[in-house]
PDB file of C-alpha atoms in Angstrom:
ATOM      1  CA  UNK A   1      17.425  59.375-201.397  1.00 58.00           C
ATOM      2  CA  UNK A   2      14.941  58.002-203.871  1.00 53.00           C
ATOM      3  CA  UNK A   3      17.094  54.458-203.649  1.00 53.00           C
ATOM      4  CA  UNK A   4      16.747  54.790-199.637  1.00 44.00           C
ATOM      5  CA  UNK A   5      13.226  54.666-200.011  1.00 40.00           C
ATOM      6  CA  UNK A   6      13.023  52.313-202.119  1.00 48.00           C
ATOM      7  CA  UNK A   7      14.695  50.087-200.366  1.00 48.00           C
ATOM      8  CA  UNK A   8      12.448  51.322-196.879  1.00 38.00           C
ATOM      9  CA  UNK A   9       9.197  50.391-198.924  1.00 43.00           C
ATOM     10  CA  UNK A  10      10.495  47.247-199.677  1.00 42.00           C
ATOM     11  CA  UNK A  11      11.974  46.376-196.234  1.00 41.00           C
ATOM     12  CA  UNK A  12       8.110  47.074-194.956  1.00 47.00           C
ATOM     13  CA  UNK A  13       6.820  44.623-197.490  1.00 40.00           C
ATOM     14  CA  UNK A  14       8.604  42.016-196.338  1.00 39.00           C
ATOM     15  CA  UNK A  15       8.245  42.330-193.050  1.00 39.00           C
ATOM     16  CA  UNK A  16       3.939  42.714-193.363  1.00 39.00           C
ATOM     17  CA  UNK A  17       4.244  39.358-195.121  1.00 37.00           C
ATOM     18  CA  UNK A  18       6.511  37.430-192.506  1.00 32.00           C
ATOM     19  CA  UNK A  19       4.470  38.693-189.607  1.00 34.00           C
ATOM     20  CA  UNK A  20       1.195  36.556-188.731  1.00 36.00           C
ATOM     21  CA  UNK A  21      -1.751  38.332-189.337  1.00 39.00           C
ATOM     22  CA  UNK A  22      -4.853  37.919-186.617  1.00 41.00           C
ATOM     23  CA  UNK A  23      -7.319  39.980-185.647  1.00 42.00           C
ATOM     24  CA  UNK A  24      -7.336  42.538-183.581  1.00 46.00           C
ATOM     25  CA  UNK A  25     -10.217  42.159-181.854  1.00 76.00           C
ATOM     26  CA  UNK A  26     -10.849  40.137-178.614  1.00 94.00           C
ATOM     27  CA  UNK A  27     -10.871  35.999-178.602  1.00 97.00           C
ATOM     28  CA  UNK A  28     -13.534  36.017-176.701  1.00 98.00           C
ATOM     29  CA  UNK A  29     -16.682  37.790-177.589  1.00 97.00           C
ATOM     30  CA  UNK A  30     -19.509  37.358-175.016  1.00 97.00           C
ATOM     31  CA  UNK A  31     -21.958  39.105-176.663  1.00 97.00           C
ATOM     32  CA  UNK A  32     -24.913  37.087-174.511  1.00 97.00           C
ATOM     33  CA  UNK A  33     -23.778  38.051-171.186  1.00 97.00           C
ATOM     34  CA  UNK A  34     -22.487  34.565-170.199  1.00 97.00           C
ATOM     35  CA  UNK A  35     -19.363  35.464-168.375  1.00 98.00           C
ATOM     36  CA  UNK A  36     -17.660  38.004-165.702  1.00 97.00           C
ATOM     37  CA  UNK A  37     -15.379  40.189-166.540  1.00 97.00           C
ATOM     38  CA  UNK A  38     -12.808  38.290-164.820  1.00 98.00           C
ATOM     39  CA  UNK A  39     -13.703  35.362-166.518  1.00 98.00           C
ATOM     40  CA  UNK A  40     -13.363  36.973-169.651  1.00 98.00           C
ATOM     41  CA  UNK A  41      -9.999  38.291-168.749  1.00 97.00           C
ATOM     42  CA  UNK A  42      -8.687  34.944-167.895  1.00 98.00           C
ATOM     43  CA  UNK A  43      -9.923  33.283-171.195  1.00 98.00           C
ATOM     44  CA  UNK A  44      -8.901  36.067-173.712  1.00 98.00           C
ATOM     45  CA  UNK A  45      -5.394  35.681-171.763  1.00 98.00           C
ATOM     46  CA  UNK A  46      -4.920  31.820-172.813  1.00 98.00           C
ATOM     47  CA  UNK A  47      -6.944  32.438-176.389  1.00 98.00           C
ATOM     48  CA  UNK A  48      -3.831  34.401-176.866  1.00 97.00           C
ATOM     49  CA  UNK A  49      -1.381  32.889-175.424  1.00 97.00           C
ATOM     50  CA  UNK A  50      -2.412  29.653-177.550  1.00 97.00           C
ATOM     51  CA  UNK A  51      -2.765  31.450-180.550  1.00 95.00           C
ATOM     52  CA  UNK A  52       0.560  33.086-180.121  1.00 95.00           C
ATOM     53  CA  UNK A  53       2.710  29.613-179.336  1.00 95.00           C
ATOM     54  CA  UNK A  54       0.645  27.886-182.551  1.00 95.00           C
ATOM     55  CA  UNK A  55       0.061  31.032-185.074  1.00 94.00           C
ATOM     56  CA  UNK A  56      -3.443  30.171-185.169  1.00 95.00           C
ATOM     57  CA  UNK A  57      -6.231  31.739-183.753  1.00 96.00           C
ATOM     58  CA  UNK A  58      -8.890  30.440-181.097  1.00 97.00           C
ATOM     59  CA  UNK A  59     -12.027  32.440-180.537  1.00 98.00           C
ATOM     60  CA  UNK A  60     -15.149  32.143-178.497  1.00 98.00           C
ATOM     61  CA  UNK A  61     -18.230  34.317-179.107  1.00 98.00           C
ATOM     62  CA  UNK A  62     -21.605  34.281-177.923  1.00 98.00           C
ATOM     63  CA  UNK A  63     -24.586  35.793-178.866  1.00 97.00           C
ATOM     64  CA  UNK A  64     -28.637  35.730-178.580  1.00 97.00           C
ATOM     65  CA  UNK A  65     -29.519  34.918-181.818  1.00 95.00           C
ATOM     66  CA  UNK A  66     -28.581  33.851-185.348  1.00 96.00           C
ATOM     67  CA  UNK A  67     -30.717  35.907-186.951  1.00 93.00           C
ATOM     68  CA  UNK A  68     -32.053  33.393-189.093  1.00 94.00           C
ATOM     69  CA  UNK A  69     -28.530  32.296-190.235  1.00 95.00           C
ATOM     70  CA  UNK A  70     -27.684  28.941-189.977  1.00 96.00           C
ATOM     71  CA  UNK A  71     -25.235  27.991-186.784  1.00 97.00           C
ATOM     72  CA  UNK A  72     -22.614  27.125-189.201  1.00 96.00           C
ATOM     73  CA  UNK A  73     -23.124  29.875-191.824  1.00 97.00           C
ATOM     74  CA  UNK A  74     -22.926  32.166-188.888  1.00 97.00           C
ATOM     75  CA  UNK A  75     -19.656  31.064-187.591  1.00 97.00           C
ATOM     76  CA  UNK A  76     -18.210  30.394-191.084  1.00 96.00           C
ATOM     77  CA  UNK A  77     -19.227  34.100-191.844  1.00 96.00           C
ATOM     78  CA  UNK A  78     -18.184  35.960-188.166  1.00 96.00           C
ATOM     79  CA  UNK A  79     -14.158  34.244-188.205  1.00 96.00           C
ATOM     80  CA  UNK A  80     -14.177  35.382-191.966  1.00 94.00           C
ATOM     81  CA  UNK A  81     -15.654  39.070-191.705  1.00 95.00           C
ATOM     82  CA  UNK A  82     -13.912  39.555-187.924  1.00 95.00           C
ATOM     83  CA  UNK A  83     -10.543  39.119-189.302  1.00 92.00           C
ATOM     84  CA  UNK A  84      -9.601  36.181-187.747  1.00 96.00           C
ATOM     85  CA  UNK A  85      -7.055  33.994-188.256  1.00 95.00           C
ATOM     86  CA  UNK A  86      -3.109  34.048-188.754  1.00 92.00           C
ATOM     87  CA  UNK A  87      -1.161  34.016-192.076  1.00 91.00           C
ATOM     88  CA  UNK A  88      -2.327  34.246-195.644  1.00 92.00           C
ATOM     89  CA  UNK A  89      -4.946  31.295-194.954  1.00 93.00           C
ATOM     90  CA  UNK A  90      -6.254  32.768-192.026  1.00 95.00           C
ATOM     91  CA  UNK A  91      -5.757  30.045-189.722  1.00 96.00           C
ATOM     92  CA  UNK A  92      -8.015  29.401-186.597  1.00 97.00           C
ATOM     93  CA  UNK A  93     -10.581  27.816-185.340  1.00 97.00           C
ATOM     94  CA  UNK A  94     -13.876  29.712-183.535  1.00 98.00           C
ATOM     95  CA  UNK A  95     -16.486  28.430-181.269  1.00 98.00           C
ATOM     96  CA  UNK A  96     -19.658  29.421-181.392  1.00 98.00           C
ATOM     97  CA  UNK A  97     -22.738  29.628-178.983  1.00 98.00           C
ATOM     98  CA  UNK A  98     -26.000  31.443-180.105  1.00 97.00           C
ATOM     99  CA  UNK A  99     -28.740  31.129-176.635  1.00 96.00           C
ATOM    100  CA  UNK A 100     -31.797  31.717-177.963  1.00 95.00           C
ATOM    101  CA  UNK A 101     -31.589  29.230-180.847  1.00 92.00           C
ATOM    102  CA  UNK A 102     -30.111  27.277-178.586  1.00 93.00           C
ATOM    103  CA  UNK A 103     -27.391  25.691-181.216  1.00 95.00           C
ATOM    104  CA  UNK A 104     -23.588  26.063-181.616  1.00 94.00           C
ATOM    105  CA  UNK A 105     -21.208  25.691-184.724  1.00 96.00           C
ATOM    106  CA  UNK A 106     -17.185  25.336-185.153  1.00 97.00           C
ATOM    107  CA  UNK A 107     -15.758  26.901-187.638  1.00 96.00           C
ATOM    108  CA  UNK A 108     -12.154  26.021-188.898  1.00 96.00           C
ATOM    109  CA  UNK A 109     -10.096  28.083-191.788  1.00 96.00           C
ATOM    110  CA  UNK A 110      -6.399  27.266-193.193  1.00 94.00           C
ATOM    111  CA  UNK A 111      -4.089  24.769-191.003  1.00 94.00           C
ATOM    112  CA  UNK A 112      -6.220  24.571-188.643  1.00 94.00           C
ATOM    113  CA  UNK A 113      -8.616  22.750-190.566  1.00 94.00           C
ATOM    114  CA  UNK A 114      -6.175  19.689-191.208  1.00 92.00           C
ATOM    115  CA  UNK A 115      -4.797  20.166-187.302  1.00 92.00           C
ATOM    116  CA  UNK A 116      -8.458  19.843-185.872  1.00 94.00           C
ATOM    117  CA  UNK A 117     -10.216  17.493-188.286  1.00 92.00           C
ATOM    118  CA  UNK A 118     -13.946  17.185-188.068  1.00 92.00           C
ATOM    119  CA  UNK A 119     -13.918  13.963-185.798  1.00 93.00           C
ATOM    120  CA  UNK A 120     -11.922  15.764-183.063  1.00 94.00           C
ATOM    121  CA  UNK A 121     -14.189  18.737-183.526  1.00 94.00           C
ATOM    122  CA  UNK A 122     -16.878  16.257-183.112  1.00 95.00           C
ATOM    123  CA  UNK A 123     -14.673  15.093-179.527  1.00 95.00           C
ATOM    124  CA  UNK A 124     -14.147  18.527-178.392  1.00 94.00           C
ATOM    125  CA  UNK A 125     -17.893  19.055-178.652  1.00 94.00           C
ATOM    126  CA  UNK A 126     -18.395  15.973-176.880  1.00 95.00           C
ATOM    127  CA  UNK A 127     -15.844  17.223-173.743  1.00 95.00           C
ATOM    128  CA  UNK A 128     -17.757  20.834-173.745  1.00 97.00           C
ATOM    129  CA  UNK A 129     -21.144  19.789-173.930  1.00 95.00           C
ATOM    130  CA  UNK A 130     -21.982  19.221-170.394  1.00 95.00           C
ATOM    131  CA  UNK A 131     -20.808  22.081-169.463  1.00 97.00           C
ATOM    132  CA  UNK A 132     -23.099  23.921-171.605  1.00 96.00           C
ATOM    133  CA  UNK A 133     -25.615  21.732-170.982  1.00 95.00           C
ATOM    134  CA  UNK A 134     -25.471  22.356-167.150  1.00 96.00           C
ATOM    135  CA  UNK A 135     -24.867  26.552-167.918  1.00 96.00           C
ATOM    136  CA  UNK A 136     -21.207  26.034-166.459  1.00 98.00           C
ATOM    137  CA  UNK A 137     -20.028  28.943-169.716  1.00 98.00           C
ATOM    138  CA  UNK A 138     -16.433  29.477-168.267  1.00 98.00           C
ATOM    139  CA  UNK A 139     -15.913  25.677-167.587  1.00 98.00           C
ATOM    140  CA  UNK A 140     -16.873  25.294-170.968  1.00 98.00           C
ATOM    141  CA  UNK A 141     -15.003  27.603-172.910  1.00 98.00           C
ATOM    142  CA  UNK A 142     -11.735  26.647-170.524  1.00 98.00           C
ATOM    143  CA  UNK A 143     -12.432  22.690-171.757  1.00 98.00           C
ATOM    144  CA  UNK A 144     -13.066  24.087-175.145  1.00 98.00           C
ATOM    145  CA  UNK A 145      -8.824  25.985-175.167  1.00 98.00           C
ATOM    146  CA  UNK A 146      -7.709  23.512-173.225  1.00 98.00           C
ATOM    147  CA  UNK A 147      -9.179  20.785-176.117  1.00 97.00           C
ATOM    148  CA  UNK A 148      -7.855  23.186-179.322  1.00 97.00           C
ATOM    149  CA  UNK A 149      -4.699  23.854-177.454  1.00 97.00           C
ATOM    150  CA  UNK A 150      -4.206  20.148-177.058  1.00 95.00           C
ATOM    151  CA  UNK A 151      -5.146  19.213-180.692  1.00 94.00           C
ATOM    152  CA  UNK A 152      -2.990  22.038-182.139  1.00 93.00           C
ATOM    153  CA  UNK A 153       0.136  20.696-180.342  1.00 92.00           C
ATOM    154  CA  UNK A 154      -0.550  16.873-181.125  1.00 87.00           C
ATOM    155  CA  UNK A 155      -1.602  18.072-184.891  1.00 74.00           C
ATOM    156  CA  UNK A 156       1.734  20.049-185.294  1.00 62.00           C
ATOM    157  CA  UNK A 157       3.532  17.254-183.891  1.00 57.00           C
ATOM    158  CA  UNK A 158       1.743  14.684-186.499  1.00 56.00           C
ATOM    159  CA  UNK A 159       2.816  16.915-188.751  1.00 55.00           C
ATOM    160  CA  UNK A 160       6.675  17.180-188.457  1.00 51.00           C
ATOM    161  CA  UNK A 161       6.243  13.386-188.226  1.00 47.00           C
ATOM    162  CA  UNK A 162       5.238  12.815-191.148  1.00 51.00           C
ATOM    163  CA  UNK A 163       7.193  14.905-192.839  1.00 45.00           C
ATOM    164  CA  UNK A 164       9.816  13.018-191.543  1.00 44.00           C
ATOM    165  CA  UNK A 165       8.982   9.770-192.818  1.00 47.00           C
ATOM    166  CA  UNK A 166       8.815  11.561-196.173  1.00 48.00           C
ATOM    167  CA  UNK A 167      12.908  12.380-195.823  1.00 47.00           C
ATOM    168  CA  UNK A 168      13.682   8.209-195.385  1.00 45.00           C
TER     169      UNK A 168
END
């Protein structure tokens, strides 16, 4: 009996450390009021669905203020205390929009900060601006997946290539 368990205990070990780890919480935290429910709905949906297929997060929040936080520190700090992010590195990448300071940061943590380098954070930005710009929230966040999911699956890709060309 006592080797059954032992070998239970360790069975359950391994499988907590193969499984990715991401948070439990919603993708998309409107804590401004931005969207519809519906909307919501619809973007939590793909947030998941990308994070699933790539095994690293994407997450949207909003809120009124920064409370005197810096954009940056603010999303740096919510993805790590929000238990974001898949595998032992945490891996994701987190939009941020704060209204009445009228700023927004992107935070990246583990692969997903070689996947989405700063100059195509800088592009996705770019592509989602507008929107924000012109209060169109759900077109927005929509570009903003759309953008991440596209830049996961071309850095993944870039990826396998090159370790590739390190087998010849």
């Amino acid at each position: 009996m006592k080797r059954f368990l032992s070998i239970l205990l360790v069975l359950m070990l391994l499988l907590s450390v193969s499984l990715p780890i991401s948070a439990s919480g919603s993708k998309i935290v409107d804590e401004a009021g931005l969207l519809s429910e519906r909307d919501i709905s619809i973007l939590e949906n793909k947030a998941e669905s990308i994070a699933q297929t790539y095994q690293m997060d994407v997450v949207i929040v909003t809120v009124r203020s920064l409370g005197g936080k810096s954009a940056q520190a603010y999303a740096d700090d919510y993805f790590d205390y929000n238990g974001y992010g898949y595998g032992p590195d945490a891996s994701g990448i987190m939009l941020l929009v704060a209204m009445n300071d009228r700023e927004w940061a992107v935070s990246t943590c583990g692969d997903a900060i070689r996947t989405v380098t700063d100059y195509e954070v800088e592009e996705i930005l770019q592509d989602v601006a507008g929107y924000l710009s012109d209060a169109e929230y759900y077109d927005a966040f929509d570009t903003f997946l759309d953008r991440v999911e596209a830049q996961y699956r071309t850095g993944i890709d870039r990826e396998k290539s090159d370790s590739a060309d390190i087998l010849f």
